[in-house]
Amino acid sequence: MPKKKAPPQKTPSNATEPKANASLSDPWISRRNGLWITALVSILVAVWIFFQGSESVSFGERLLWSFVFGINVWLVFGLVYFFNRFLRKR
């Protein structure tokens, strides 16, 4: 004869449950790791743009455009970071 399952235990009404919104506001990664990832991505973008440039374009111009695109990664990161800080005043 199969045993009956015990009914689920009731939690007290004053038990603290984690808030669903609190986990969304927590950072996914640490600031240090985020800066490393941003640096790596900006360097990779700059290198990729440099090597994808047309060979008819001079070396200096390809270097300039790769630098501009690498800096744009940091510009987007900075704008998003400060916009986020503006919305979530601590």
PDB file of N, CA and C in Angstrom:
ATOM      1  N   MET A   1       0.840  -1.162   0.000  1.00  0.00           N
ATOM      2  CA  MET A   1       0.000   0.000   0.000  1.00  0.00           C
ATOM      3  C   MET A   1       0.900   1.245   0.000  1.00  0.00           C
ATOM      4  N   PRO A   2       0.733   2.170  -0.989  1.00  0.00           N
ATOM      5  CA  PRO A   2       1.601   3.353  -1.047  1.00  0.00           C
ATOM      6  C   PRO A   2       1.324   4.299   0.112  1.00  0.00           C
ATOM      7  N   LYS A   3       2.424   4.916   0.556  1.00  0.00           N
ATOM      8  CA  LYS A   3       2.300   5.874   1.654  1.00  0.00           C
ATOM      9  C   LYS A   3       1.776   7.199   1.115  1.00  0.00           C
ATOM     10  N   LYS A   4       1.018   7.872   1.953  1.00  0.00           N
ATOM     11  CA  LYS A   4       0.510   9.175   1.577  1.00  0.00           C
ATOM     12  C   LYS A   4       1.595  10.222   1.801  1.00  0.00           C
ATOM     13  N   LYS A   5       1.644  11.177   0.887  1.00  0.00           N
ATOM     14  CA  LYS A   5       2.608  12.261   1.039  1.00  0.00           C
ATOM     15  C   LYS A   5       2.122  13.227   2.107  1.00  0.00           C
ATOM     16  N   ALA A   6       3.102  13.746   2.841  1.00  0.00           N
ATOM     17  CA  ALA A   6       2.760  14.716   3.875  1.00  0.00           C
ATOM     18  C   ALA A   6       2.352  16.023   3.210  1.00  0.00           C
ATOM     19  N   PRO A   7       1.365  16.702   3.769  1.00  0.00           N
ATOM     20  CA  PRO A   7       0.965  17.980   3.175  1.00  0.00           C
ATOM     21  C   PRO A   7       2.109  18.994   3.298  1.00  0.00           C
ATOM     22  N   PRO A   8       2.207  19.916   2.365  1.00  0.00           N
ATOM     23  CA  PRO A   8       3.284  20.908   2.438  1.00  0.00           C
ATOM     24  C   PRO A   8       3.172  21.732   3.712  1.00  0.00           C
ATOM     25  N   GLN A   9       4.328  22.026   4.288  1.00  0.00           N
ATOM     26  CA  GLN A   9       4.335  22.800   5.525  1.00  0.00           C
ATOM     27  C   GLN A   9       4.010  24.245   5.227  1.00  0.00           C
ATOM     28  N   LYS A  10       3.217  24.812   6.089  1.00  0.00           N
ATOM     29  CA  LYS A  10       2.858  26.206   5.932  1.00  0.00           C
ATOM     30  C   LYS A  10       3.938  27.072   6.552  1.00  0.00           C
ATOM     31  N   THR A  11       4.266  28.144   5.869  1.00  0.00           N
ATOM     32  CA  THR A  11       5.252  29.071   6.423  1.00  0.00           C
ATOM     33  C   THR A  11       4.523  30.105   7.261  1.00  0.00           C
ATOM     34  N   PRO A  12       5.157  30.556   8.308  1.00  0.00           N
ATOM     35  CA  PRO A  12       4.504  31.582   9.123  1.00  0.00           C
ATOM     36  C   PRO A  12       4.298  32.861   8.306  1.00  0.00           C
ATOM     37  N   SER A  13       3.263  33.578   8.638  1.00  0.00           N
ATOM     38  CA  SER A  13       2.935  34.777   7.864  1.00  0.00           C
ATOM     39  C   SER A  13       3.982  35.873   8.044  1.00  0.00           C
ATOM     40  N   ASN A  14       4.752  35.829   9.115  1.00  0.00           N
ATOM     41  CA  ASN A  14       5.759  36.860   9.334  1.00  0.00           C
ATOM     42  C   ASN A  14       7.134  36.455   8.789  1.00  0.00           C
ATOM     43  N   ALA A  15       7.222  35.334   8.099  1.00  0.00           N
ATOM     44  CA  ALA A  15       8.503  34.896   7.527  1.00  0.00           C
ATOM     45  C   ALA A  15       8.895  35.856   6.403  1.00  0.00           C
ATOM     46  N   THR A  16      10.175  36.164   6.372  1.00  0.00           N
ATOM     47  CA  THR A  16      10.642  37.088   5.337  1.00  0.00           C
ATOM     48  C   THR A  16      10.938  36.314   4.072  1.00  0.00           C
ATOM     49  N   GLU A  17      10.362  36.774   2.988  1.00  0.00           N
ATOM     50  CA  GLU A  17      10.603  36.167   1.687  1.00  0.00           C
ATOM     51  C   GLU A  17      11.415  37.148   0.863  1.00  0.00           C
ATOM     52  N   PRO A  18      12.324  36.639   0.065  1.00  0.00           N
ATOM     53  CA  PRO A  18      13.104  37.567  -0.757  1.00  0.00           C
ATOM     54  C   PRO A  18      12.212  38.298  -1.743  1.00  0.00           C
ATOM     55  N   LYS A  19      12.472  39.583  -1.889  1.00  0.00           N
ATOM     56  CA  LYS A  19      11.678  40.374  -2.815  1.00  0.00           C
ATOM     57  C   LYS A  19      12.111  40.082  -4.239  1.00  0.00           C
ATOM     58  N   ALA A  20      11.149  39.988  -5.124  1.00  0.00           N
ATOM     59  CA  ALA A  20      11.468  39.711  -6.522  1.00  0.00           C
ATOM     60  C   ALA A  20      12.198  40.891  -7.146  1.00  0.00           C
ATOM     61  N   ASN A  21      11.857  42.115  -6.786  1.00  0.00           N
ATOM     62  CA  ASN A  21      12.480  43.292  -7.366  1.00  0.00           C
ATOM     63  C   ASN A  21      13.883  43.529  -6.826  1.00  0.00           C
ATOM     64  N   ALA A  22      14.173  43.041  -5.633  1.00  0.00           N
ATOM     65  CA  ALA A  22      15.494  43.258  -5.054  1.00  0.00           C
ATOM     66  C   ALA A  22      16.564  42.546  -5.875  1.00  0.00           C
ATOM     67  N   SER A  23      16.262  41.380  -6.389  1.00  0.00           N
ATOM     68  CA  SER A  23      17.257  40.644  -7.168  1.00  0.00           C
ATOM     69  C   SER A  23      17.518  41.314  -8.508  1.00  0.00           C
ATOM     70  N   LEU A  24      16.538  42.031  -9.036  1.00  0.00           N
ATOM     71  CA  LEU A  24      16.726  42.708 -10.306  1.00  0.00           C
ATOM     72  C   LEU A  24      17.621  43.935 -10.171  1.00  0.00           C
ATOM     73  N   SER A  25      17.644  44.537  -8.996  1.00  0.00           N
ATOM     74  CA  SER A  25      18.463  45.733  -8.807  1.00  0.00           C
ATOM     75  C   SER A  25      19.891  45.396  -8.410  1.00  0.00           C
ATOM     76  N   ASP A  26      20.141  44.159  -8.052  1.00  0.00           N
ATOM     77  CA  ASP A  26      21.504  43.758  -7.690  1.00  0.00           C
ATOM     78  C   ASP A  26      22.357  43.650  -8.946  1.00  0.00           C
ATOM     79  N   PRO A  27      23.646  43.984  -8.832  1.00  0.00           N
ATOM     80  CA  PRO A  27      24.520  43.858 -10.009  1.00  0.00           C
ATOM     81  C   PRO A  27      24.733  42.398 -10.376  1.00  0.00           C
ATOM     82  N   TRP A  28      24.884  42.155 -11.664  1.00  0.00           N
ATOM     83  CA  TRP A  28      25.124  40.797 -12.145  1.00  0.00           C
ATOM     84  C   TRP A  28      26.569  40.403 -11.931  1.00  0.00           C
ATOM     85  N   ILE A  29      27.468  41.343 -12.168  1.00  0.00           N
ATOM     86  CA  ILE A  29      28.893  41.088 -12.001  1.00  0.00           C
ATOM     87  C   ILE A  29      29.489  42.233 -11.198  1.00  0.00           C
ATOM     88  N   SER A  30      30.671  42.019 -10.680  1.00  0.00           N
ATOM     89  CA  SER A  30      31.313  43.068  -9.892  1.00  0.00           C
ATOM     90  C   SER A  30      31.793  44.193 -10.812  1.00  0.00           C
ATOM     91  N   ARG A  31      32.028  45.351 -10.213  1.00  0.00           N
ATOM     92  CA  ARG A  31      32.475  46.503 -10.993  1.00  0.00           C
ATOM     93  C   ARG A  31      33.837  46.223 -11.622  1.00  0.00           C
ATOM     94  N   ARG A  32      34.699  45.561 -10.873  1.00  0.00           N
ATOM     95  CA  ARG A  32      36.040  45.256 -11.392  1.00  0.00           C
ATOM     96  C   ARG A  32      35.958  44.361 -12.630  1.00  0.00           C
ATOM     97  N   ASN A  33      35.150  43.322 -12.559  1.00  0.00           N
ATOM     98  CA  ASN A  33      34.994  42.437 -13.718  1.00  0.00           C
ATOM     99  C   ASN A  33      34.348  43.167 -14.892  1.00  0.00           C
ATOM    100  N   GLY A  34      33.412  44.049 -14.603  1.00  0.00           N
ATOM    101  CA  GLY A  34      32.779  44.813 -15.655  1.00  0.00           C
ATOM    102  C   GLY A  34      33.756  45.715 -16.388  1.00  0.00           C
ATOM    103  N   LEU A  35      34.659  46.343 -15.636  1.00  0.00           N
ATOM    104  CA  LEU A  35      35.665  47.201 -16.267  1.00  0.00           C
ATOM    105  C   LEU A  35      36.643  46.386 -17.104  1.00  0.00           C
ATOM    106  N   TRP A  36      37.015  45.216 -16.615  1.00  0.00           N
ATOM    107  CA  TRP A  36      37.908  44.340 -17.390  1.00  0.00           C
ATOM    108  C   TRP A  36      37.245  43.897 -18.686  1.00  0.00           C
ATOM    109  N   ILE A  37      35.971  43.528 -18.599  1.00  0.00           N
ATOM    110  CA  ILE A  37      35.251  43.083 -19.794  1.00  0.00           C
ATOM    111  C   ILE A  37      35.113  44.226 -20.789  1.00  0.00           C
ATOM    112  N   THR A  38      34.809  45.423 -20.290  1.00  0.00           N
ATOM    113  CA  THR A  38      34.690  46.584 -21.171  1.00  0.00           C
ATOM    114  C   THR A  38      36.020  46.897 -21.840  1.00  0.00           C
ATOM    115  N   ALA A  39      37.101  46.814 -21.080  1.00  0.00           N
ATOM    116  CA  ALA A  39      38.428  47.064 -21.659  1.00  0.00           C
ATOM    117  C   ALA A  39      38.750  46.029 -22.731  1.00  0.00           C
ATOM    118  N   LEU A  40      38.466  44.772 -22.445  1.00  0.00           N
ATOM    119  CA  LEU A  40      38.747  43.713 -23.410  1.00  0.00           C
ATOM    120  C   LEU A  40      37.918  43.893 -24.679  1.00  0.00           C
ATOM    121  N   VAL A  41      36.641  44.214 -24.514  1.00  0.00           N
ATOM    122  CA  VAL A  41      35.773  44.409 -25.682  1.00  0.00           C
ATOM    123  C   VAL A  41      36.235  45.599 -26.506  1.00  0.00           C
ATOM    124  N   SER A  42      36.615  46.692 -25.853  1.00  0.00           N
ATOM    125  CA  SER A  42      37.047  47.873 -26.606  1.00  0.00           C
ATOM    126  C   SER A  42      38.339  47.595 -27.372  1.00  0.00           C
ATOM    127  N   ILE A  43      39.250  46.845 -26.779  1.00  0.00           N
ATOM    128  CA  ILE A  43      40.494  46.496 -27.475  1.00  0.00           C
ATOM    129  C   ILE A  43      40.198  45.570 -28.652  1.00  0.00           C
ATOM    130  N   LEU A  44      39.331  44.592 -28.437  1.00  0.00           N
ATOM    131  CA  LEU A  44      38.983  43.673 -29.518  1.00  0.00           C
ATOM    132  C   LEU A  44      38.274  44.388 -30.663  1.00  0.00           C
ATOM    133  N   VAL A  45      37.401  45.334 -30.345  1.00  0.00           N
ATOM    134  CA  VAL A  45      36.721  46.099 -31.393  1.00  0.00           C
ATOM    135  C   VAL A  45      37.730  46.917 -32.174  1.00  0.00           C
ATOM    136  N   ALA A  46      38.661  47.559 -31.471  1.00  0.00           N
ATOM    137  CA  ALA A  46      39.669  48.378 -32.148  1.00  0.00           C
ATOM    138  C   ALA A  46      40.536  47.529 -33.072  1.00  0.00           C
ATOM    139  N   VAL A  47      40.959  46.363 -32.604  1.00  0.00           N
ATOM    140  CA  VAL A  47      41.781  45.472 -33.431  1.00  0.00           C
ATOM    141  C   VAL A  47      40.980  44.968 -34.630  1.00  0.00           C
ATOM    142  N   TRP A  48      39.728  44.607 -34.397  1.00  0.00           N
ATOM    143  CA  TRP A  48      38.890  44.102 -35.480  1.00  0.00           C
ATOM    144  C   TRP A  48      38.668  45.173 -36.546  1.00  0.00           C
ATOM    145  N   ILE A  49      38.379  46.398 -36.121  1.00  0.00           N
ATOM    146  CA  ILE A  49      38.170  47.490 -37.080  1.00  0.00           C
ATOM    147  C   ILE A  49      39.456  47.761 -37.856  1.00  0.00           C
ATOM    148  N   PHE A  50      40.592  47.693 -37.192  1.00  0.00           N
ATOM    149  CA  PHE A  50      41.868  47.947 -37.860  1.00  0.00           C
ATOM    150  C   PHE A  50      42.118  46.929 -38.977  1.00  0.00           C
ATOM    151  N   PHE A  51      41.888  45.653 -38.676  1.00  0.00           N
ATOM    152  CA  PHE A  51      42.162  44.616 -39.672  1.00  0.00           C
ATOM    153  C   PHE A  51      41.073  44.493 -40.730  1.00  0.00           C
ATOM    154  N   GLN A  52      39.866  45.001 -40.455  1.00  0.00           N
ATOM    155  CA  GLN A  52      38.796  44.956 -41.444  1.00  0.00           C
ATOM    156  C   GLN A  52      38.837  46.149 -42.387  1.00  0.00           C
ATOM    157  N   GLY A  53      39.672  47.123 -42.076  1.00  0.00           N
ATOM    158  CA  GLY A  53      39.772  48.304 -42.923  1.00  0.00           C
ATOM    159  C   GLY A  53      40.314  47.958 -44.304  1.00  0.00           C
ATOM    160  N   SER A  54      39.908  48.725 -45.272  1.00  0.00           N
ATOM    161  CA  SER A  54      40.354  48.507 -46.636  1.00  0.00           C
ATOM    162  C   SER A  54      41.857  48.758 -46.747  1.00  0.00           C
ATOM    163  N   GLU A  55      42.531  47.965 -47.547  1.00  0.00           N
ATOM    164  CA  GLU A  55      43.973  48.137 -47.708  1.00  0.00           C
ATOM    165  C   GLU A  55      44.313  49.378 -48.522  1.00  0.00           C
ATOM    166  N   SER A  56      43.311  49.937 -49.201  1.00  0.00           N
ATOM    167  CA  SER A  56      43.568  51.166 -49.947  1.00  0.00           C
ATOM    168  C   SER A  56      43.635  52.387 -49.018  1.00  0.00           C
ATOM    169  N   VAL A  57      43.145  52.210 -47.796  1.00  0.00           N
ATOM    170  CA  VAL A  57      43.193  53.283 -46.804  1.00  0.00           C
ATOM    171  C   VAL A  57      44.549  53.219 -46.109  1.00  0.00           C
ATOM    172  N   SER A  58      45.098  54.370 -45.790  1.00  0.00           N
ATOM    173  CA  SER A  58      46.429  54.399 -45.182  1.00  0.00           C
ATOM    174  C   SER A  58      46.419  53.775 -43.785  1.00  0.00           C
ATOM    175  N   PHE A  59      47.603  53.389 -43.342  1.00  0.00           N
ATOM    176  CA  PHE A  59      47.785  52.778 -42.027  1.00  0.00           C
ATOM    177  C   PHE A  59      47.298  53.715 -40.924  1.00  0.00           C
ATOM    178  N   GLY A  60      47.644  54.989 -41.040  1.00  0.00           N
ATOM    179  CA  GLY A  60      47.258  55.960 -40.020  1.00  0.00           C
ATOM    180  C   GLY A  60      45.757  56.154 -39.916  1.00  0.00           C
ATOM    181  N   GLU A  61      45.082  56.159 -41.055  1.00  0.00           N
ATOM    182  CA  GLU A  61      43.629  56.339 -41.041  1.00  0.00           C
ATOM    183  C   GLU A  61      42.930  55.115 -40.447  1.00  0.00           C
ATOM    184  N   ARG A  62      43.421  53.925 -40.778  1.00  0.00           N
ATOM    185  CA  ARG A  62      42.848  52.713 -40.170  1.00  0.00           C
ATOM    186  C   ARG A  62      43.077  52.710 -38.664  1.00  0.00           C
ATOM    187  N   LEU A  63      44.251  53.147 -38.232  1.00  0.00           N
ATOM    188  CA  LEU A  63      44.558  53.219 -36.804  1.00  0.00           C
ATOM    189  C   LEU A  63      43.652  54.233 -36.114  1.00  0.00           C
ATOM    190  N   LEU A  64      43.434  55.360 -36.780  1.00  0.00           N
ATOM    191  CA  LEU A  64      42.553  56.385 -36.221  1.00  0.00           C
ATOM    192  C   LEU A  64      41.137  55.867 -36.048  1.00  0.00           C
ATOM    193  N   TRP A  65      40.585  55.219 -37.086  1.00  0.00           N
ATOM    194  CA  TRP A  65      39.222  54.717 -36.990  1.00  0.00           C
ATOM    195  C   TRP A  65      39.089  53.594 -35.960  1.00  0.00           C
ATOM    196  N   SER A  66      40.094  52.760 -35.850  1.00  0.00           N
ATOM    197  CA  SER A  66      40.032  51.713 -34.832  1.00  0.00           C
ATOM    198  C   SER A  66      40.059  52.324 -33.437  1.00  0.00           C
ATOM    199  N   PHE A  67      40.844  53.379 -33.260  1.00  0.00           N
ATOM    200  CA  PHE A  67      40.887  54.086 -31.978  1.00  0.00           C
ATOM    201  C   PHE A  67      39.528  54.725 -31.676  1.00  0.00           C
ATOM    202  N   VAL A  68      38.913  55.331 -32.671  1.00  0.00           N
ATOM    203  CA  VAL A  68      37.607  55.982 -32.488  1.00  0.00           C
ATOM    204  C   VAL A  68      36.552  54.962 -32.070  1.00  0.00           C
ATOM    205  N   PHE A  69      36.520  53.809 -32.729  1.00  0.00           N
ATOM    206  CA  PHE A  69      35.524  52.799 -32.378  1.00  0.00           C
ATOM    207  C   PHE A  69      35.809  52.186 -31.001  1.00  0.00           C
ATOM    208  N   GLY A  70      37.069  52.013 -30.649  1.00  0.00           N
ATOM    209  CA  GLY A  70      37.405  51.530 -29.313  1.00  0.00           C
ATOM    210  C   GLY A  70      36.975  52.504 -28.230  1.00  0.00           C
ATOM    211  N   ILE A  71      37.165  53.797 -28.483  1.00  0.00           N
ATOM    212  CA  ILE A  71      36.742  54.819 -27.527  1.00  0.00           C
ATOM    213  C   ILE A  71      35.211  54.887 -27.445  1.00  0.00           C
ATOM    214  N   ASN A  72      34.533  54.637 -28.550  1.00  0.00           N
ATOM    215  CA  ASN A  72      33.066  54.661 -28.535  1.00  0.00           C
ATOM    216  C   ASN A  72      32.479  53.599 -27.611  1.00  0.00           C
ATOM    217  N   VAL A  73      33.159  52.476 -27.453  1.00  0.00           N
ATOM    218  CA  VAL A  73      32.698  51.461 -26.504  1.00  0.00           C
ATOM    219  C   VAL A  73      32.689  52.057 -25.099  1.00  0.00           C
ATOM    220  N   TRP A  74      33.758  52.783 -24.744  1.00  0.00           N
ATOM    221  CA  TRP A  74      33.831  53.416 -23.425  1.00  0.00           C
ATOM    222  C   TRP A  74      32.813  54.549 -23.299  1.00  0.00           C
ATOM    223  N   LEU A  75      32.557  55.258 -24.375  1.00  0.00           N
ATOM    224  CA  LEU A  75      31.569  56.332 -24.348  1.00  0.00           C
ATOM    225  C   LEU A  75      30.174  55.783 -24.064  1.00  0.00           C
ATOM    226  N   VAL A  76      29.804  54.711 -24.728  1.00  0.00           N
ATOM    227  CA  VAL A  76      28.502  54.090 -24.481  1.00  0.00           C
ATOM    228  C   VAL A  76      28.436  53.559 -23.055  1.00  0.00           C
ATOM    229  N   PHE A  77      29.499  52.913 -22.591  1.00  0.00           N
ATOM    230  CA  PHE A  77      29.533  52.411 -21.217  1.00  0.00           C
ATOM    231  C   PHE A  77      29.346  53.552 -20.220  1.00  0.00           C
ATOM    232  N   GLY A  78      30.054  54.651 -20.431  1.00  0.00           N
ATOM    233  CA  GLY A  78      29.960  55.786 -19.511  1.00  0.00           C
ATOM    234  C   GLY A  78      28.589  56.416 -19.497  1.00  0.00           C
ATOM    235  N   LEU A  79      27.979  56.569 -20.671  1.00  0.00           N
ATOM    236  CA  LEU A  79      26.639  57.152 -20.732  1.00  0.00           C
ATOM    237  C   LEU A  79      25.608  56.262 -20.029  1.00  0.00           C
ATOM    238  N   VAL A  80      25.691  54.978 -20.248  1.00  0.00           N
ATOM    239  CA  VAL A  80      24.752  54.059 -19.599  1.00  0.00           C
ATOM    240  C   VAL A  80      24.988  54.041 -18.087  1.00  0.00           C
ATOM    241  N   TYR A  81      26.243  54.064 -17.681  1.00  0.00           N
ATOM    242  CA  TYR A  81      26.577  54.050 -16.251  1.00  0.00           C
ATOM    243  C   TYR A  81      26.032  55.290 -15.542  1.00  0.00           C
ATOM    244  N   PHE A  82      26.265  56.481 -16.111  1.00  0.00           N
ATOM    245  CA  PHE A  82      25.787  57.701 -15.477  1.00  0.00           C
ATOM    246  C   PHE A  82      24.272  57.846 -15.563  1.00  0.00           C
ATOM    247  N   PHE A  83      23.661  57.353 -16.627  1.00  0.00           N
ATOM    248  CA  PHE A  83      22.204  57.345 -16.719  1.00  0.00           C
ATOM    249  C   PHE A  83      21.616  56.446 -15.638  1.00  0.00           C
ATOM    250  N   ASN A  84      22.234  55.296 -15.420  1.00  0.00           N
ATOM    251  CA  ASN A  84      21.785  54.374 -14.386  1.00  0.00           C
ATOM    252  C   ASN A  84      21.937  55.001 -13.003  1.00  0.00           C
ATOM    253  N   ARG A  85      23.046  55.690 -12.756  1.00  0.00           N
ATOM    254  CA  ARG A  85      23.248  56.355 -11.468  1.00  0.00           C
ATOM    255  C   ARG A  85      22.257  57.486 -11.263  1.00  0.00           C
ATOM    256  N   PHE A  86      21.891  58.174 -12.358  1.00  0.00           N
ATOM    257  CA  PHE A  86      20.906  59.250 -12.259  1.00  0.00           C
ATOM    258  C   PHE A  86      19.540  58.688 -11.862  1.00  0.00           C
ATOM    259  N   LEU A  87      19.167  57.545 -12.438  1.00  0.00           N
ATOM    260  CA  LEU A  87      17.870  56.960 -12.130  1.00  0.00           C
ATOM    261  C   LEU A  87      17.830  56.311 -10.755  1.00  0.00           C
ATOM    262  N   ARG A  88      18.937  55.768 -10.311  1.00  0.00           N
ATOM    263  CA  ARG A  88      18.985  55.065  -9.023  1.00  0.00           C
ATOM    264  C   ARG A  88      19.873  55.824  -8.060  1.00  0.00           C
ATOM    265  N   LYS A  89      19.428  56.972  -7.664  1.00  0.00           N
ATOM    266  CA  LYS A  89      20.234  57.780  -6.733  1.00  0.00           C
ATOM    267  C   LYS A  89      20.369  57.012  -5.428  1.00  0.00           C
ATOM    268  N   ARG A  90      21.615  56.823  -5.040  1.00  0.00           N
ATOM    269  CA  ARG A  90      21.879  56.031  -3.816  1.00  0.00           C
ATOM    270  C   ARG A  90      22.071  56.922  -2.641  1.00  0.00           C
TER     271      ARG A  90
END
